[in-house]
Amino acid sequence: MSTVTEIDSAAPAAVQPARPVYKVTGRRVLRSEWAKLWSLRSTWITLGLGLLFLIGFGLIAAAHYKSSYDGGHLQPDDANSTALDVSLFGTNFAQLALGVLGVLVTAGEYSTGMIRSTLAAVPRRLPVLWSKALVFGVVALGVSLVGVFVAFPIVSGIVSGTPAALSFSHAGVVRSLFGAGLYLGLVGVIGTALGAWLRSVAGGISVLVASLMLVPGLISLLPSSWQDNISPYLPSNAGEAMFSLTHDSTTLSPGAGLLVFLAWTALALGGAAYRLVKSDA
């Protein structure tokens, strides 16, 4: 018995395979956020809605314009419309779809508690925010560009032969289409930042809708002198300047509109980054 015990004690211990050590890198965080984004059913549905709004509402607006023109009862508000304006009619609806999905990308993790696992895997925290914003911003930009560049030639064909007729060769059209896509992509980034900042789906969506749609209406109640000084710098108006074909003294130029909207985006990301670093998940 003692001999067996001595042999067993002398036997070498079984060698356990070493577990691979993974280093947290920016590329791996990006890949993780990319995988999480496309694993959600809401991503496919909401992006599809955004694309449908851009193309579908543009076609509906074009058909309405064409029938009104042919019938000789074109409304005064539509008299100065162009094929570009008509094709981008769905932008206001698409911005809600993309902005809401941006909120869900970040605030959804807080509502499910998954954010704790995410931050445990990436202890430095900020790379998570930058990766979420970058991944969804690029996706929203790509979907938006597809939508506007598909809608415009179809709308242009529908309104051909009317005063609204335009083509890609017209000065400023391509720039405006890219501006619309960039605007919607940045709206998605702002939605992502608001979700991380407020950590609430309902709160993030409420602030997003108020900023883009409600505040401009409230500003119209102010004295006209105040409106002229404030209105051009609101997020929605600055964004609209990015893809408007014509401008006047009451609106910003495309470059100035882009800078102002980038400032609003940076403000939202800055607030989200500050809370992410200073507050517990």
mmCIF file of N, CA and C in Angstrom, residues 110 119 123-126 196-197 199 270-281:
data_model
loop_
_atom_site.group_PDB
_atom_site.id
_atom_site.type_symbol
_atom_site.label_atom_id
_atom_site.label_comp_id
_atom_site.label_asym_id
_atom_site.label_seq_id
_atom_site.Cartn_x
_atom_site.Cartn_y
_atom_site.Cartn_z
ATOM 1 N N TYR A 110 -28.229 49.596 -20.713
ATOM 2 C CA TYR A 110 -28.468 49.963 -19.317
ATOM 3 C C TYR A 110 -29.778 49.362 -18.812
ATOM 4 N N LEU A 119 -18.642 46.863 -19.606
ATOM 5 C CA LEU A 119 -17.617 47.656 -18.937
ATOM 6 C C LEU A 119 -16.628 46.790 -18.171
ATOM 7 N N PRO A 123 -12.515 47.913 -19.154
ATOM 8 C CA PRO A 123 -12.522 48.721 -17.929
ATOM 9 C C PRO A 123 -12.285 50.213 -18.164
ATOM 10 N N ARG A 124 -11.644 50.572 -19.250
ATOM 11 C CA ARG A 124 -11.358 52.002 -19.481
ATOM 12 C C ARG A 124 -12.599 52.784 -19.871
ATOM 13 N N ARG A 125 -13.668 52.110 -20.232
ATOM 14 C CA ARG A 125 -14.995 52.678 -20.455
ATOM 15 C C ARG A 125 -15.132 53.527 -21.715
ATOM 16 N N LEU A 126 -14.353 54.567 -21.860
ATOM 17 C CA LEU A 126 -14.539 55.480 -22.989
ATOM 18 C C LEU A 126 -14.441 54.805 -24.352
ATOM 19 N N ALA A 196 -26.434 57.075 -23.842
ATOM 20 C CA ALA A 196 -25.387 56.850 -22.852
ATOM 21 C C ALA A 196 -25.406 57.920 -21.766
ATOM 22 N N TRP A 197 -25.799 59.124 -22.122
ATOM 23 C CA TRP A 197 -25.818 60.243 -21.172
ATOM 24 C C TRP A 197 -26.973 60.086 -20.179
ATOM 25 N N ARG A 199 -29.081 57.346 -19.951
ATOM 26 C CA ARG A 199 -29.217 55.957 -19.519
ATOM 27 C C ARG A 199 -30.678 55.535 -19.420
ATOM 28 N N GLY A 270 -19.669 64.661 -25.351
ATOM 29 C CA GLY A 270 -18.940 65.102 -24.167
ATOM 30 C C GLY A 270 -19.727 64.836 -22.898
ATOM 31 N N GLY A 271 -21.023 65.122 -22.906
ATOM 32 C CA GLY A 271 -21.848 64.836 -21.741
ATOM 33 C C GLY A 271 -21.914 63.352 -21.438
ATOM 34 N N ALA A 272 -22.035 62.533 -22.492
ATOM 35 C CA ALA A 272 -22.075 61.078 -22.302
ATOM 36 C C ALA A 272 -20.758 60.564 -21.743
ATOM 37 N N ALA A 273 -19.638 61.078 -22.268
ATOM 38 C CA ALA A 273 -18.324 60.639 -21.791
ATOM 39 C C ALA A 273 -18.108 61.024 -20.327
ATOM 40 N N TYR A 274 -18.525 62.220 -19.955
ATOM 41 C CA TYR A 274 -18.344 62.676 -18.573
ATOM 42 C C TYR A 274 -19.132 61.786 -17.602
ATOM 43 N N ARG A 275 -20.385 61.487 -17.938
ATOM 44 C CA ARG A 275 -21.169 60.648 -17.038
ATOM 45 C C ARG A 275 -20.657 59.213 -17.004
ATOM 46 N N LEU A 276 -20.205 58.714 -18.143
ATOM 47 C CA LEU A 276 -19.691 57.347 -18.194
ATOM 48 C C LEU A 276 -18.480 57.192 -17.287
ATOM 49 N N VAL A 277 -17.625 58.209 -17.249
ATOM 50 C CA VAL A 277 -16.410 58.133 -16.434
ATOM 51 C C VAL A 277 -16.705 58.378 -14.957
ATOM 52 N N LYS A 278 -17.612 59.305 -14.674
ATOM 53 C CA LYS A 278 -17.838 59.721 -13.294
ATOM 54 C C LYS A 278 -18.876 58.910 -12.543
ATOM 55 N N SER A 279 -19.757 58.217 -13.259
ATOM 56 C CA SER A 279 -20.850 57.496 -12.595
ATOM 57 C C SER A 279 -20.690 55.996 -12.778
ATOM 58 N N ASP A 280 -21.202 55.255 -11.797
ATOM 59 C CA ASP A 280 -21.190 53.796 -11.886
ATOM 60 C C ASP A 280 -22.272 53.334 -12.861
ATOM 61 N N ALA A 281 -22.038 52.162 -13.422
ATOM 62 C CA ALA A 281 -23.019 51.601 -14.340
ATOM 63 C C ALA A 281 -24.270 51.141 -13.592
#
